[in-house]
Short mmCIF file of C-alpha atoms in Angstrom, two decimals:
data_model
loop_
_atom_site.label_atom_id
_atom_site.label_comp_id
_atom_site.label_asym_id
_atom_site.label_seq_id
_atom_site.Cartn_x
_atom_site.Cartn_y
_atom_site.Cartn_z
CA MET A 1 2.84 24.01 0.79
CA GLY A 2 3.94 24.90 4.45
CA SER A 3 6.56 24.77 5.84
CA HIS A 4 7.95 21.61 7.20
CA ARG A 5 9.28 21.14 10.33
CA PRO A 6 12.26 17.81 9.97
CA PRO A 7 11.60 15.08 12.07
CA PRO A 8 12.22 14.49 15.88
CA PHE A 9 15.64 12.67 16.48
CA SER A 10 16.12 10.12 19.02
CA LEU A 11 19.41 9.15 21.24
CA ARG A 12 19.29 6.25 24.18
CA LEU A 13 20.93 6.48 26.57
CA THR A 14 22.01 4.84 29.08
CA PHE A 15 19.93 4.91 33.34
CA GLU A 16 23.41 6.82 34.13
CA GLU A 17 23.98 9.38 31.05
CA ARG A 18 20.09 9.94 31.59
CA ALA A 19 20.11 10.72 34.92
CA LYS A 20 23.47 12.65 35.62
CA ILE A 21 21.97 14.31 32.13
CA GLU A 22 18.58 15.00 33.97
CA ALA A 23 20.87 16.53 37.81
CA ASP A 24 22.28 19.09 35.12
CA ALA A 25 19.28 20.78 33.45
CA ALA A 26 17.89 21.32 36.70
CA GLY A 27 14.59 21.11 35.89
CA MET A 28 14.45 21.73 31.88
CA SER A 29 13.25 20.53 29.66
CA LEU A 30 15.56 16.95 28.60
CA GLY A 31 15.52 18.26 24.25
CA GLY A 32 15.87 21.69 25.76
CA TYR A 33 19.11 21.89 27.48
CA ILE A 34 20.89 18.78 25.37
CA ARG A 35 19.32 21.39 22.45
CA SER A 36 21.07 23.93 24.60
CA ARG A 37 24.55 22.21 25.50
CA LEU A 38 25.54 21.18 21.66
CA LEU A 39 24.19 24.70 20.28
CA ASP A 40 26.10 26.45 23.22
CA PRO A 41 28.10 24.70 24.94
CA ASP A 42 30.13 27.69 26.83
CA TRP A 43 25.69 27.75 28.12
CA ILE A 44 25.30 27.19 31.52
CA ALA A 45 22.15 25.50 33.33
CA PRO A 46 20.56 28.23 35.60
CA ARG A 47 19.96 26.54 39.09
CA ARG A 48 15.95 25.43 40.22
CA ARG A 49 15.41 24.01 43.74
CA GLY A 50 12.71 21.35 42.48
CA LYS A 51 9.69 20.05 44.65
CA PHE A 52 12.10 17.25 45.96
CA PRO A 53 16.06 17.86 45.09
CA VAL A 54 19.11 15.04 44.51
CA LYS A 55 20.36 15.16 47.65
CA ASP A 56 23.14 12.78 46.43
CA HIS A 57 23.29 11.56 42.45
CA ARG A 58 25.57 9.65 42.84
CA ALA A 59 23.15 7.40 44.77
CA LEU A 60 20.73 8.22 42.60
CA ALA A 61 22.63 7.02 39.30
CA GLN A 62 23.89 3.37 41.10
CA LEU A 63 20.14 2.85 42.06
CA LEU A 64 18.18 3.50 37.82
CA ALA A 65 21.21 1.51 37.20
CA MET A 66 20.34 -1.46 39.66
CA LEU A 67 16.76 -0.97 37.64
CA GLY A 68 18.02 -1.07 34.58
CA GLN A 69 20.38 -4.20 35.39
CA SER A 70 17.71 -6.78 37.46
CA ARG A 71 15.44 -8.30 36.04
CA LEU A 72 13.74 -7.65 39.31
CA ALA A 73 10.16 -6.49 37.76
CA ASN A 74 9.80 -9.04 35.77
CA ASN A 75 10.98 -12.38 37.71
CA VAL A 76 8.42 -10.83 40.48
CA ASN A 77 5.77 -10.73 37.93
CA GLN A 78 6.68 -14.49 36.68
CA LEU A 79 6.79 -15.84 40.70
CA ALA A 80 3.37 -13.47 40.91
CA LYS A 81 2.20 -15.46 37.91
CA ALA A 82 2.75 -19.16 39.45
CA ALA A 83 1.47 -18.90 42.44
CA ASN A 84 -1.70 -17.64 41.18
CA THR A 85 -2.08 -21.36 38.44
CA GLY A 86 -0.94 -22.92 41.82
CA SER A 87 1.99 -24.23 40.13
CA LEU A 88 4.83 -21.99 42.29
CA PRO A 89 7.05 -25.01 43.59
CA VAL A 90 8.81 -23.88 46.84
CA THR A 91 11.90 -25.00 47.38
CA PRO A 92 14.10 -23.69 48.47
CA GLU A 93 15.40 -21.72 45.72
CA THR A 94 12.79 -20.74 45.31
CA GLU A 95 12.78 -19.42 48.77
CA GLU A 96 16.04 -18.05 47.93
CA ALA A 97 14.98 -15.93 45.24
CA LEU A 98 12.29 -14.22 46.64
CA LEU A 99 15.19 -12.68 49.81
CA THR A 100 17.16 -12.28 47.23
CA ALA A 101 14.35 -10.03 45.33
CA VAL A 102 13.43 -8.22 49.14
CA HIS A 103 16.87 -7.70 49.65
CA GLU A 104 17.19 -5.52 46.07
CA VAL A 105 14.50 -3.97 46.59
CA THR A 106 15.09 -2.85 50.04
CA ARG A 107 18.27 -1.58 48.95
CA MET A 108 16.65 0.57 46.13
CA ARG A 109 14.50 2.08 48.62
CA GLN A 110 17.30 2.99 51.08
CA LEU A 111 19.00 4.96 48.63
CA LEU A 112 16.40 6.44 46.77
CA ILE A 113 15.35 7.81 50.07
CA GLU A 114 19.88 9.38 50.60
CA ALA A 115 18.76 10.14 46.64
CA LEU A 116 16.17 12.41 47.65
CA ASP A 117 17.05 13.11 50.99
CA LEU A 118 13.69 11.79 52.38
CA ASP A 119 14.45 10.71 55.78
CA ALA A 120 14.28 13.72 55.99
CA ARG A 121 10.98 14.90 54.49
CA LEU A 122 9.79 11.72 56.96
#
């Protein structure tokens, strides 16, 4: 019989943990980076510049955390379905929810622009 490969190992990370590992990996595959860190803790990842190097890792981690904690996509989807079926009551609460969603998306966009240093490219 042929050799059997061991089953893959899965690891759940928070958005912040994953953002940090991706930043530390500097363009390497996450699996390769994690494997090298576990098996050779003194190894230092080579620094490579990607197409869009991250200027501010803290801002990017903050954005990813906001997205992880936010039910924004689900809430906007529910609002769109209600609007399409004609069952969306236009109340002060609905208006406030929509304005809050717009504000959150705008803030996330600004954080992403800052983290990726896109101001310099726009």
